[in-house]
PDB file of N, CA, C and O in Angstrom:
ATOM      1  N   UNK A   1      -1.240  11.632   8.585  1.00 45.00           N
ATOM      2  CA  UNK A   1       0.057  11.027   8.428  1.00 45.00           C
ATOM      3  C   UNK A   1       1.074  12.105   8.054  1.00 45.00           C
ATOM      4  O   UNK A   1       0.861  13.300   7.850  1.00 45.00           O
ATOM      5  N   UNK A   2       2.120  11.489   8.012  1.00 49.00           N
ATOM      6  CA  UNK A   2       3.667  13.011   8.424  1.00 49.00           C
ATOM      7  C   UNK A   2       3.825  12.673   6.932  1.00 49.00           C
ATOM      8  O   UNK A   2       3.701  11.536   6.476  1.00 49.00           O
ATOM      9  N   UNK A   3       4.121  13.813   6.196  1.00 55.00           N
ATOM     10  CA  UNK A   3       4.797  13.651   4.769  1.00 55.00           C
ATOM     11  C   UNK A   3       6.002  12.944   4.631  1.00 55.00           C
ATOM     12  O   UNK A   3       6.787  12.914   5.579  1.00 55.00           O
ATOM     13  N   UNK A   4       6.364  12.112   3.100  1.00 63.00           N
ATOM     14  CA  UNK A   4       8.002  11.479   3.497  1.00 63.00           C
ATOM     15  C   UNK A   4       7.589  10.383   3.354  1.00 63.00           C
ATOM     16  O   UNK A   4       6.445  10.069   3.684  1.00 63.00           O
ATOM     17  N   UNK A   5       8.748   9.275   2.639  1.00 82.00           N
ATOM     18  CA  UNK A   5       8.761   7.650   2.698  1.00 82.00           C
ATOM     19  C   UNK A   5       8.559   7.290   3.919  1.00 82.00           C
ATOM     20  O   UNK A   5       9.086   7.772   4.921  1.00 82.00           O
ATOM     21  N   UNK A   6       7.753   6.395   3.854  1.00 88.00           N
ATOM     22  CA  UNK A   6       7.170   5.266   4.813  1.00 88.00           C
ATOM     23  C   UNK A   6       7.807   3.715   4.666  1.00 88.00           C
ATOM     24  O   UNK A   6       7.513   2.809   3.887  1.00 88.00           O
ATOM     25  N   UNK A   7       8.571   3.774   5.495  1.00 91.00           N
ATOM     26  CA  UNK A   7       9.242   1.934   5.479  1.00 91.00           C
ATOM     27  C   UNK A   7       8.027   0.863   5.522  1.00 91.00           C
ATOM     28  O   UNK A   7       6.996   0.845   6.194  1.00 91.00           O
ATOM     29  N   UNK A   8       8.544  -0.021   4.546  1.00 90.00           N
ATOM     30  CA  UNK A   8       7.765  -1.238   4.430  1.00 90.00           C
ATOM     31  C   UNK A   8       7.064  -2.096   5.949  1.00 90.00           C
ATOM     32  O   UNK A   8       6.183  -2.955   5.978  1.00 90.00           O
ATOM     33  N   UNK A   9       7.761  -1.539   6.992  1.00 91.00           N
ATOM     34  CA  UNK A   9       7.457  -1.778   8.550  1.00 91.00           C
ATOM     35  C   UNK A   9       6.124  -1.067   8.682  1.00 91.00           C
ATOM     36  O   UNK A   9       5.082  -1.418   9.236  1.00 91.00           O
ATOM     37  N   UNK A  10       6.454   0.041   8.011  1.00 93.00           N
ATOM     38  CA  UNK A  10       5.271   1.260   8.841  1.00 93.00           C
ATOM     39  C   UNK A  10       4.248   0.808   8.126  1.00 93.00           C
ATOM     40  O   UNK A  10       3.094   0.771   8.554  1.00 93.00           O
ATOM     41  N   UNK A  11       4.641   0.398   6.875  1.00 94.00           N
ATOM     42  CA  UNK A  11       3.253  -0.060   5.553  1.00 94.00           C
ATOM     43  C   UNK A  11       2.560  -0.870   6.093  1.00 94.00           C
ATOM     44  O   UNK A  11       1.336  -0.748   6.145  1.00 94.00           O
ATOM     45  N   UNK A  12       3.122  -1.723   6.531  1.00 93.00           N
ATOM     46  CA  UNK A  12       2.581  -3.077   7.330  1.00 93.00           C
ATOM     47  C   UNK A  12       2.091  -2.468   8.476  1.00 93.00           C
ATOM     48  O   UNK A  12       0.886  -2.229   8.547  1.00 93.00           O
ATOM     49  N   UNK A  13       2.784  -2.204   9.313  1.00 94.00           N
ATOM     50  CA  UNK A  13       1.532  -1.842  10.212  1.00 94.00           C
ATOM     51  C   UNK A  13       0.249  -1.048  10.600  1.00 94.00           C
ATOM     52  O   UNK A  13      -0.422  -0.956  11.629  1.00 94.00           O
ATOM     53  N   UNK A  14       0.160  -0.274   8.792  1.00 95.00           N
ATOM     54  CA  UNK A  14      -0.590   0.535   8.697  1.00 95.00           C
ATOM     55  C   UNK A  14      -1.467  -0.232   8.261  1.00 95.00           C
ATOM     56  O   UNK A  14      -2.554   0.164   8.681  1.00 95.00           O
ATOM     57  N   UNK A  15      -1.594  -1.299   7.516  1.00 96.00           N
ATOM     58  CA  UNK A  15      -2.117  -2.002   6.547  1.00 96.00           C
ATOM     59  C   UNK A  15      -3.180  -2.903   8.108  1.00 96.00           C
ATOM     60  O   UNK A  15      -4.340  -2.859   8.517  1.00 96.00           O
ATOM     61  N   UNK A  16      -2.243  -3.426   8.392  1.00 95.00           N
ATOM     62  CA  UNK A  16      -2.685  -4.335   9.527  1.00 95.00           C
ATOM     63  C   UNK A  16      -4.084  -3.458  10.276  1.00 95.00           C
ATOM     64  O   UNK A  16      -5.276  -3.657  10.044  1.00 95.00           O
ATOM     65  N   UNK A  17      -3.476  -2.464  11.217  1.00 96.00           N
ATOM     66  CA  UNK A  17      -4.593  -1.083  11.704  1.00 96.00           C
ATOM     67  C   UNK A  17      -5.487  -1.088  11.185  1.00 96.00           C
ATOM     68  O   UNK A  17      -6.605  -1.303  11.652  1.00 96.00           O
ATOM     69  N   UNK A  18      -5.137  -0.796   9.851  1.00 97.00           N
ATOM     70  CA  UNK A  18      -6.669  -0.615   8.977  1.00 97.00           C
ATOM     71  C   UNK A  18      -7.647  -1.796   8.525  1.00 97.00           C
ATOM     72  O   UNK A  18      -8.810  -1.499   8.254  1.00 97.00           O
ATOM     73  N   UNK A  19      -7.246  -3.050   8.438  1.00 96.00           N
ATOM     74  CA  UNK A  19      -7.658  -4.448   8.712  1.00 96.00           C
ATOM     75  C   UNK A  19      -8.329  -4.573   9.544  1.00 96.00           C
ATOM     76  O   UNK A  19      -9.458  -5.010   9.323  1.00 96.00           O
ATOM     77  N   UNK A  20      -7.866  -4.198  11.046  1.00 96.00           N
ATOM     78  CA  UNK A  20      -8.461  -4.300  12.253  1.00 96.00           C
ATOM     79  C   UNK A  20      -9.509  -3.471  12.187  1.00 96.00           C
ATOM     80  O   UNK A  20     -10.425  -3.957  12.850  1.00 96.00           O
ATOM     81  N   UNK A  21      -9.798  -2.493  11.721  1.00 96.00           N
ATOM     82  CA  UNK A  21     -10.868  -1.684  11.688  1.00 96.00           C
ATOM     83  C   UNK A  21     -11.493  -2.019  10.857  1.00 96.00           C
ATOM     84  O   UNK A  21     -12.673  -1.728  11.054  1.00 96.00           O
ATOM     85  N   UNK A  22     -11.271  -2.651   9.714  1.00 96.00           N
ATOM     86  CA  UNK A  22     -12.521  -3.257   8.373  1.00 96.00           C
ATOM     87  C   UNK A  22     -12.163  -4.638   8.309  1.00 96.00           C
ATOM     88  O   UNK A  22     -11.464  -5.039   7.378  1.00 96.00           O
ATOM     89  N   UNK A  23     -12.746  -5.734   9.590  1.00 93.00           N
ATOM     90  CA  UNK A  23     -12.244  -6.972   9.261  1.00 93.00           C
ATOM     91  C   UNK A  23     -12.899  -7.674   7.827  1.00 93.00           C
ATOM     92  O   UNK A  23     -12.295  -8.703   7.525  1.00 93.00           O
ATOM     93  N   UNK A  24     -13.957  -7.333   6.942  1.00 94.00           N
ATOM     94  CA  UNK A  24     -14.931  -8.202   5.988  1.00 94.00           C
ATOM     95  C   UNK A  24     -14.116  -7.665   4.960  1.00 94.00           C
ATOM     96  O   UNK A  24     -13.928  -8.538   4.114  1.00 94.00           O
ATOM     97  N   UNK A  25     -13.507  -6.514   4.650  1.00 96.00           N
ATOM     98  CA  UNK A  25     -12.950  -6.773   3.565  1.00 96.00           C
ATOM     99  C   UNK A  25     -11.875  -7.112   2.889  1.00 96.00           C
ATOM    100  O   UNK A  25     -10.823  -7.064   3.526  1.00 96.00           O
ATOM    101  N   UNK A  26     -11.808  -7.551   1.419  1.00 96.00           N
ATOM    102  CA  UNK A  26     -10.742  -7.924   0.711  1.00 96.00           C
ATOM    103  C   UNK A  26      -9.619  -7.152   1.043  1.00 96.00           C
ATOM    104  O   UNK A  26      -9.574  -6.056   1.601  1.00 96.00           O
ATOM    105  N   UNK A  27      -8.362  -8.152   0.462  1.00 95.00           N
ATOM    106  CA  UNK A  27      -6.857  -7.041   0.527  1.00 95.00           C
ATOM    107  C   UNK A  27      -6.668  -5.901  -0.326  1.00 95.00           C
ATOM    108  O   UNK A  27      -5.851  -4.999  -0.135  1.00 95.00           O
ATOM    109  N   UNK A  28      -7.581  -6.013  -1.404  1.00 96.00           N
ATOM    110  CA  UNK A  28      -7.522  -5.229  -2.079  1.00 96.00           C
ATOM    111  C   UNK A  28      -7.882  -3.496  -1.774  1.00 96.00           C
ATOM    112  O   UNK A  28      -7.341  -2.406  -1.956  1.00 96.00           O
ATOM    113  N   UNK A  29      -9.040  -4.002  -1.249  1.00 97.00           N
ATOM    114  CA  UNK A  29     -10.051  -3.211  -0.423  1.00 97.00           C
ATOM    115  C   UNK A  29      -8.887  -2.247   0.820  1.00 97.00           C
ATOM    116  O   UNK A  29      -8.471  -1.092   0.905  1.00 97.00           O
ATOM    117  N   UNK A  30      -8.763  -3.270   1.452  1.00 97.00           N
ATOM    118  CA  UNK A  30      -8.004  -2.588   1.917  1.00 97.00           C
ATOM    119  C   UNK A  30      -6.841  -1.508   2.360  1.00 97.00           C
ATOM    120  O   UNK A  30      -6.750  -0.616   3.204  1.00 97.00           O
ATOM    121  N   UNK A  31      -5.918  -2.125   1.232  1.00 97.00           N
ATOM    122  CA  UNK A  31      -4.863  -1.016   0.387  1.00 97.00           C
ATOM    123  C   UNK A  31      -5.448  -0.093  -0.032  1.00 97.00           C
ATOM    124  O   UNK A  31      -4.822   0.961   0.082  1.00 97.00           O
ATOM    125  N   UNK A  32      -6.871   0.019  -0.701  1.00 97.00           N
ATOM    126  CA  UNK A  32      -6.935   1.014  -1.166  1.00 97.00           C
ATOM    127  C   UNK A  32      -7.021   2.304   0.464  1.00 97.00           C
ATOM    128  O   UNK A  32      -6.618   3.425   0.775  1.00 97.00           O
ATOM    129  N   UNK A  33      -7.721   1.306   0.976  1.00 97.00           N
ATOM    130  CA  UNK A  33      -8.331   2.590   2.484  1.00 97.00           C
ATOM    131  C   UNK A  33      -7.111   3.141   2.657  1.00 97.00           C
ATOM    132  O   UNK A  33      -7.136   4.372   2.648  1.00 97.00           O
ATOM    133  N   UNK A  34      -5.643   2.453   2.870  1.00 97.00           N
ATOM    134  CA  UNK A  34      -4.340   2.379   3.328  1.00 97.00           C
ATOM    135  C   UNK A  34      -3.643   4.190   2.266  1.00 97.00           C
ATOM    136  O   UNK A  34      -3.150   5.267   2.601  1.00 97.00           O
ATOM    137  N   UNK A  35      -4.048   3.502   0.951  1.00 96.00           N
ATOM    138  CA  UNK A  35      -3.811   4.878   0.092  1.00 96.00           C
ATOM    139  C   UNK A  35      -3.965   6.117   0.746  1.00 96.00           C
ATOM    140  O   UNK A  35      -3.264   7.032   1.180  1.00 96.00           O
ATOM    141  N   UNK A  36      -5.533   5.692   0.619  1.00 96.00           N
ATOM    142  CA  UNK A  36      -6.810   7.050   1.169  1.00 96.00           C
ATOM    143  C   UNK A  36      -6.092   7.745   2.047  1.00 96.00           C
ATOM    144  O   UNK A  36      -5.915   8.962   1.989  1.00 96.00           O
ATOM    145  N   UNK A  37      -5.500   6.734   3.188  1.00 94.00           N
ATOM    146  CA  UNK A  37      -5.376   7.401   4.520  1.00 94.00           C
ATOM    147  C   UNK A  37      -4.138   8.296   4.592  1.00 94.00           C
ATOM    148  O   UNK A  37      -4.154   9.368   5.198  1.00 94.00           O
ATOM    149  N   UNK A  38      -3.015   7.799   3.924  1.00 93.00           N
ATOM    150  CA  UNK A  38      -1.901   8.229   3.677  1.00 93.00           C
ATOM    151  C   UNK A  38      -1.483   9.369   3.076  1.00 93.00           C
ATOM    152  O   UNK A  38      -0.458  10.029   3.245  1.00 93.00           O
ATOM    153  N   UNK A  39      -2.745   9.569   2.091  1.00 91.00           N
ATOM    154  CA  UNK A  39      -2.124  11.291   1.582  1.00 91.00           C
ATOM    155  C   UNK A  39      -1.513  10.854   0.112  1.00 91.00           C
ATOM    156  O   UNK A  39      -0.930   9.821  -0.215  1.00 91.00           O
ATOM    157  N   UNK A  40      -1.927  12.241  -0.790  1.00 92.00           N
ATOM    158  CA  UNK A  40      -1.190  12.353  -1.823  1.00 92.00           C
ATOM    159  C   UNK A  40       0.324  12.272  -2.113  1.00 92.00           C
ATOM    160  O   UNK A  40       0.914  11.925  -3.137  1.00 92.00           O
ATOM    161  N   UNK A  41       0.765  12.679  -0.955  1.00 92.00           N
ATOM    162  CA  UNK A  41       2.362  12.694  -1.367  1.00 92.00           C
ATOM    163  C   UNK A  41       2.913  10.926  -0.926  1.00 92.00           C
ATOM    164  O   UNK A  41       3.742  10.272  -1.559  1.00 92.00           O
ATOM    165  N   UNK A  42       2.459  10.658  -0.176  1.00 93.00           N
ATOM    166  CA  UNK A  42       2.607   8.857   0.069  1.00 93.00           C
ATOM    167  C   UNK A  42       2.284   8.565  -1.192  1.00 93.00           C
ATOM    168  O   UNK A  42       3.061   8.164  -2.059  1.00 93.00           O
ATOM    169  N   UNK A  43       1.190   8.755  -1.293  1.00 94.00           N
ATOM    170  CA  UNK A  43       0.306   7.632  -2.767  1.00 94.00           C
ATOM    171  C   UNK A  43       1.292   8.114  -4.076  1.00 94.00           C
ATOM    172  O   UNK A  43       1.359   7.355  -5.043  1.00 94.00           O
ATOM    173  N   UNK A  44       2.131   9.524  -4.083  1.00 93.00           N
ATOM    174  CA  UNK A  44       2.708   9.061  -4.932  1.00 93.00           C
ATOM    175  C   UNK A  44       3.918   8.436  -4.927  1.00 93.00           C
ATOM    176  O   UNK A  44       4.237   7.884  -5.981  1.00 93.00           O
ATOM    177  N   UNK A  45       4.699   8.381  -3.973  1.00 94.00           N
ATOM    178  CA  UNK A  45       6.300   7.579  -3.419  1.00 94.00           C
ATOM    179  C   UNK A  45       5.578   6.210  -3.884  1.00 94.00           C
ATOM    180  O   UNK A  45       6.174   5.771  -4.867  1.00 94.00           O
ATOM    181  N   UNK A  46       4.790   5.615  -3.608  1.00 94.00           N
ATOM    182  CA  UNK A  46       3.814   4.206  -3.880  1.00 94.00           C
ATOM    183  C   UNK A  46       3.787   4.206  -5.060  1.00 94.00           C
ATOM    184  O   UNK A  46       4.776   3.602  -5.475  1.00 94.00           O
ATOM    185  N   UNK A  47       3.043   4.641  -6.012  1.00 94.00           N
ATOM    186  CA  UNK A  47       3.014   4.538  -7.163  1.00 94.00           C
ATOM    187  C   UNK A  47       4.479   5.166  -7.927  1.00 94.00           C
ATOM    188  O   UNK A  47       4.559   5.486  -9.113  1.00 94.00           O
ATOM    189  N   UNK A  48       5.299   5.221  -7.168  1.00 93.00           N
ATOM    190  CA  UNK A  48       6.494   5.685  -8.208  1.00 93.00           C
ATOM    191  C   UNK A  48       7.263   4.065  -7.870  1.00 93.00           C
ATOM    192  O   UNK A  48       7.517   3.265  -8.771  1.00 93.00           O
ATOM    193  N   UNK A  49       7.568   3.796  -6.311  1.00 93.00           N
ATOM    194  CA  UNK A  49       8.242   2.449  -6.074  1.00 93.00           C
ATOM    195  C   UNK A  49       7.422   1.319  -6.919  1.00 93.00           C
ATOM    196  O   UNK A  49       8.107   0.433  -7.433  1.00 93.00           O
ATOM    197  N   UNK A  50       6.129   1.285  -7.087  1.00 93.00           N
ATOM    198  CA  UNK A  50       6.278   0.285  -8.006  1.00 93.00           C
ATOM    199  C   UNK A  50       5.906   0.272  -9.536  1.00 93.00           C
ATOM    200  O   UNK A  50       5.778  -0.648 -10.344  1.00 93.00           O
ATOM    201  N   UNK A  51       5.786   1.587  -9.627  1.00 93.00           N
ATOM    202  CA  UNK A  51       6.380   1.190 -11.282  1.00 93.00           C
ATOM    203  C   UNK A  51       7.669   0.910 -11.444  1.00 93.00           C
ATOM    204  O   UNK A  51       8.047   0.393 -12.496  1.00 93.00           O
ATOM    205  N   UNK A  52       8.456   1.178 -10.530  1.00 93.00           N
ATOM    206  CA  UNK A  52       9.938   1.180 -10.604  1.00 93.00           C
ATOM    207  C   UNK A  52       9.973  -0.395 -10.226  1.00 93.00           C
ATOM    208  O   UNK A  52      10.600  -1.302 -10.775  1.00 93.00           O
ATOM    209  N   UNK A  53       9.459  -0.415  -9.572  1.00 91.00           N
ATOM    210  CA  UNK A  53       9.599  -2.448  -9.218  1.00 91.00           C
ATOM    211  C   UNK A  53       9.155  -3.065 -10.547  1.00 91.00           C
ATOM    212  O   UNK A  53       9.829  -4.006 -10.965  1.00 91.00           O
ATOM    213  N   UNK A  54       8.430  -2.779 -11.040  1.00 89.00           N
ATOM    214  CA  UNK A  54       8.160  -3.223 -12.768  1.00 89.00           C
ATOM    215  C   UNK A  54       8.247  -2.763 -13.531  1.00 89.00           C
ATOM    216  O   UNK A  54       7.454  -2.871 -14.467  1.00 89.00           O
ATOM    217  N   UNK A  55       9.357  -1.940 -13.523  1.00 89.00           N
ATOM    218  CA  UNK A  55       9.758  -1.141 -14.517  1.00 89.00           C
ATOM    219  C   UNK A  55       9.357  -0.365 -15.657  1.00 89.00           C
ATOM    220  O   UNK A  55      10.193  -0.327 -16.561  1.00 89.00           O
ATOM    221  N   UNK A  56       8.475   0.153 -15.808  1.00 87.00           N
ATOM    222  CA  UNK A  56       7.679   0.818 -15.787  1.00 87.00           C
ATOM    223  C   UNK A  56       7.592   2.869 -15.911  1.00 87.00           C
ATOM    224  O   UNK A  56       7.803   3.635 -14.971  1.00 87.00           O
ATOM    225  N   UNK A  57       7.324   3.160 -16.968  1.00 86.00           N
ATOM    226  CA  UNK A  57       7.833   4.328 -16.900  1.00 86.00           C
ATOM    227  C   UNK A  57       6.355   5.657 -15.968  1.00 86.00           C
ATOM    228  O   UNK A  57       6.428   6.485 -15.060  1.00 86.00           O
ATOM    229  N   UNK A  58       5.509   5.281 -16.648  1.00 88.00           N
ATOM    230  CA  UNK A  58       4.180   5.516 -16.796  1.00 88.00           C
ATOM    231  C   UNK A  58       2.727   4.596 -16.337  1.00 88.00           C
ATOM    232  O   UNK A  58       2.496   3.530 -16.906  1.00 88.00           O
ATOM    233  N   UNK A  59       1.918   5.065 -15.398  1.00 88.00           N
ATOM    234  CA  UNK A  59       0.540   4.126 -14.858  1.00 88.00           C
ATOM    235  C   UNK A  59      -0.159   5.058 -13.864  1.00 88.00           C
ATOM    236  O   UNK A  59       0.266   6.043 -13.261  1.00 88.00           O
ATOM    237  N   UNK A  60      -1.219   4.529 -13.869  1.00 90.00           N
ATOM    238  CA  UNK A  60      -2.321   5.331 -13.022  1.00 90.00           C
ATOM    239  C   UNK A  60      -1.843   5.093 -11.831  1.00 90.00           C
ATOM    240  O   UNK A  60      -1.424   4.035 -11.363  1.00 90.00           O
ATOM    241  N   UNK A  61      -1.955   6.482 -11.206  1.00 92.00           N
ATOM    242  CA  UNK A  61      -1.235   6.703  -9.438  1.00 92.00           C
ATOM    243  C   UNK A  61      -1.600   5.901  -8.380  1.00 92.00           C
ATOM    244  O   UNK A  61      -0.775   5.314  -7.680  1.00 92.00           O
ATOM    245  N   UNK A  62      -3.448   5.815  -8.139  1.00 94.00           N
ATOM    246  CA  UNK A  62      -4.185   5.334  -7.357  1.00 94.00           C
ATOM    247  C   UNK A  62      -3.467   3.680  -7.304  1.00 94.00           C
ATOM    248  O   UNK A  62      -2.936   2.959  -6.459  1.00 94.00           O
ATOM    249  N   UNK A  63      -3.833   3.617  -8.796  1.00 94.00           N
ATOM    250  CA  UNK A  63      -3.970   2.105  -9.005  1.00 94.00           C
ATOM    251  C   UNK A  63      -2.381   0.762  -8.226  1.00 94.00           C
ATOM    252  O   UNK A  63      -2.222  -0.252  -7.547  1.00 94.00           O
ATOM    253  N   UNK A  64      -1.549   1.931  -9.098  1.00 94.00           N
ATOM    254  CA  UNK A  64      -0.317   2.013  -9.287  1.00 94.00           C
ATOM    255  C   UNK A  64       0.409   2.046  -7.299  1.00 94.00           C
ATOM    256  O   UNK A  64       1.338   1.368  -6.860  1.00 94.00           O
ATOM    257  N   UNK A  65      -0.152   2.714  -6.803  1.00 94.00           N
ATOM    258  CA  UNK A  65      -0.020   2.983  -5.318  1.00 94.00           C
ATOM    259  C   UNK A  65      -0.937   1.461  -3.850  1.00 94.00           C
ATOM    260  O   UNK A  65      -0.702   1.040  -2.718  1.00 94.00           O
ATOM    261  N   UNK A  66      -1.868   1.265  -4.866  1.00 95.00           N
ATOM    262  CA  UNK A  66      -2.463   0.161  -4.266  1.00 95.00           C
ATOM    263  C   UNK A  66      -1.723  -1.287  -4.668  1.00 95.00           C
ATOM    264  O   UNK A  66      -1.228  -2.029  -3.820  1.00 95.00           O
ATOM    265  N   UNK A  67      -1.729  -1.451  -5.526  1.00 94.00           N
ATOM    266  CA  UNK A  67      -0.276  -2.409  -5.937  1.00 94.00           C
ATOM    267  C   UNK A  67       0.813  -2.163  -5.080  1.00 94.00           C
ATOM    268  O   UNK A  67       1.017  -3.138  -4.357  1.00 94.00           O
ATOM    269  N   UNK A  68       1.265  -1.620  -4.968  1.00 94.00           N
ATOM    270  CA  UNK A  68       2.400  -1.503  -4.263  1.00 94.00           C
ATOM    271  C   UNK A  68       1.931  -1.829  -2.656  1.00 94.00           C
ATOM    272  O   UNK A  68       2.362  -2.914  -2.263  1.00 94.00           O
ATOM    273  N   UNK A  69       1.520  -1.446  -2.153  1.00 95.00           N
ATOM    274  CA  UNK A  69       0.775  -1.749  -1.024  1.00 95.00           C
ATOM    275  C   UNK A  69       0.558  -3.421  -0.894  1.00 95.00           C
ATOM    276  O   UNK A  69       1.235  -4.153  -0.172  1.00 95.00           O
ATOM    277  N   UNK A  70      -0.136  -3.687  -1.442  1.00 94.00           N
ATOM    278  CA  UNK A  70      -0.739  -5.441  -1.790  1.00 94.00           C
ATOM    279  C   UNK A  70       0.887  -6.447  -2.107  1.00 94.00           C
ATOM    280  O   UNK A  70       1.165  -7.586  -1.732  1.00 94.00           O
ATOM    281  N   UNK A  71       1.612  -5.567  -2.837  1.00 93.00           N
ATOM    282  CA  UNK A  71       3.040  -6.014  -3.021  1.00 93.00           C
ATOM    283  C   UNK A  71       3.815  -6.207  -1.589  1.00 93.00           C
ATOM    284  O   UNK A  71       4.432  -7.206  -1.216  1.00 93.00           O
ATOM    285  N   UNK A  72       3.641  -5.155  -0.995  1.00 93.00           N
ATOM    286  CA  UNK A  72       4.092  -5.095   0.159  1.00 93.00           C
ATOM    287  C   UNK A  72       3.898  -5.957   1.288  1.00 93.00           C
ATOM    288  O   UNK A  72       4.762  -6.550   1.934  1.00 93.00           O
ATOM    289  N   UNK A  73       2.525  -5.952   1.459  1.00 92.00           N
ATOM    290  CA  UNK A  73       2.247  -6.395   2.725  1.00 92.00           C
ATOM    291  C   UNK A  73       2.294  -8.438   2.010  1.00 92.00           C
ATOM    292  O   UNK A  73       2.642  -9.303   2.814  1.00 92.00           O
ATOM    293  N   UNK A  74       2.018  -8.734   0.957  1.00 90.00           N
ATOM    294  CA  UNK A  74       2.159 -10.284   0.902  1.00 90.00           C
ATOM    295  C   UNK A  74       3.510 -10.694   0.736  1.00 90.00           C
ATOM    296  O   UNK A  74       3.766 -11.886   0.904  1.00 90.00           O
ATOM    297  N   UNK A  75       4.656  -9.688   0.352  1.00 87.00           N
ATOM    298  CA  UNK A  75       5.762 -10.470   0.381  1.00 87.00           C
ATOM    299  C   UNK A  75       6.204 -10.145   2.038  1.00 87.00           C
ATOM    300  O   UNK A  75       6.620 -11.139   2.633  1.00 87.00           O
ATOM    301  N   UNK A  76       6.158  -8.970   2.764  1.00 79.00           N
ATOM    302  CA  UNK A  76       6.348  -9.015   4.098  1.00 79.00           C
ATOM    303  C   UNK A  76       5.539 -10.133   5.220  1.00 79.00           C
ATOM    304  O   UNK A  76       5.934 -10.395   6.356  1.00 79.00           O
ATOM    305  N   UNK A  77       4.655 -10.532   4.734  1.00 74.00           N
ATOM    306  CA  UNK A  77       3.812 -11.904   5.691  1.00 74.00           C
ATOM    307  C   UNK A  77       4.482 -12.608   5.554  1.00 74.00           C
ATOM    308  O   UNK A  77       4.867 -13.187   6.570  1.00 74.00           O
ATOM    309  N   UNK A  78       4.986 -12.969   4.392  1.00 70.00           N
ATOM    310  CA  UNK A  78       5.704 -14.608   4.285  1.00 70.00           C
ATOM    311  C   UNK A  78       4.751 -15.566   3.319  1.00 70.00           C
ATOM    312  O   UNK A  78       3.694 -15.294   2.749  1.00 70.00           O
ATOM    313  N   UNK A  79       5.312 -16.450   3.343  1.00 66.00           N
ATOM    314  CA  UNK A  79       4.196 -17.517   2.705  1.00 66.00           C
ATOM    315  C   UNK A  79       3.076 -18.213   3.329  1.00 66.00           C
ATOM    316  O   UNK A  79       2.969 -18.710   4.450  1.00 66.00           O
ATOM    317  N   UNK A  80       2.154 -18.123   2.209  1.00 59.00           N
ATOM    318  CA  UNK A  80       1.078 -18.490   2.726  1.00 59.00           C
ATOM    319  C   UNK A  80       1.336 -20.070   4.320  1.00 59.00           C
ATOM    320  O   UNK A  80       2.451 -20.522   4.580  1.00 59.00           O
ATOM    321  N   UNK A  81       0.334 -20.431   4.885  1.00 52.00           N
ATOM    322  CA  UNK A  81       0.247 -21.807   5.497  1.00 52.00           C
ATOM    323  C   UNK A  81      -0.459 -22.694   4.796  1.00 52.00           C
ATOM    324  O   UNK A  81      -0.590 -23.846   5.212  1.00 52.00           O
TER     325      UNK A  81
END
């Protein structure tokens, strides 16, 4: 992946990709692969947008970066059916 913010578009369709390739697991699960794949300098823009979404000064990167992810992709789906 190219260094640099990634729009909530690209998140999603990264998220999705990587779904398609691991259909059995959780969302959780997933985001994390989404992290993995993305690179340190993503995982930290991720973990900085959402501590900043919860204001938040300080939190573990990984963790902190997969949240954001999981944040992402369920308010971009929409509501549940």
């Amino acid at each position: 992946m190219v260094p640099g913010n990634m729009t909530d578009e690209e998140l999603l369709i990264e998220f999705a990709l990587t779904r398609m390739d691991n259909p059995g697991l959780e969302l959780e699960d997933v985001a994390s692969l989404v992290v993995r794949r993305v690179g340190p300098e993503r995982m930290l823009d991720f973990a900085a947008r959402n501590l900043a979404a919860r204001g938040e000064l300080r939190g573990a990167v990984f963790e902190s970066a997969v949240e954001h992810v999981l944040r992402v992709v369920l308010t971009l789906r929409g509501p549940a059916d």
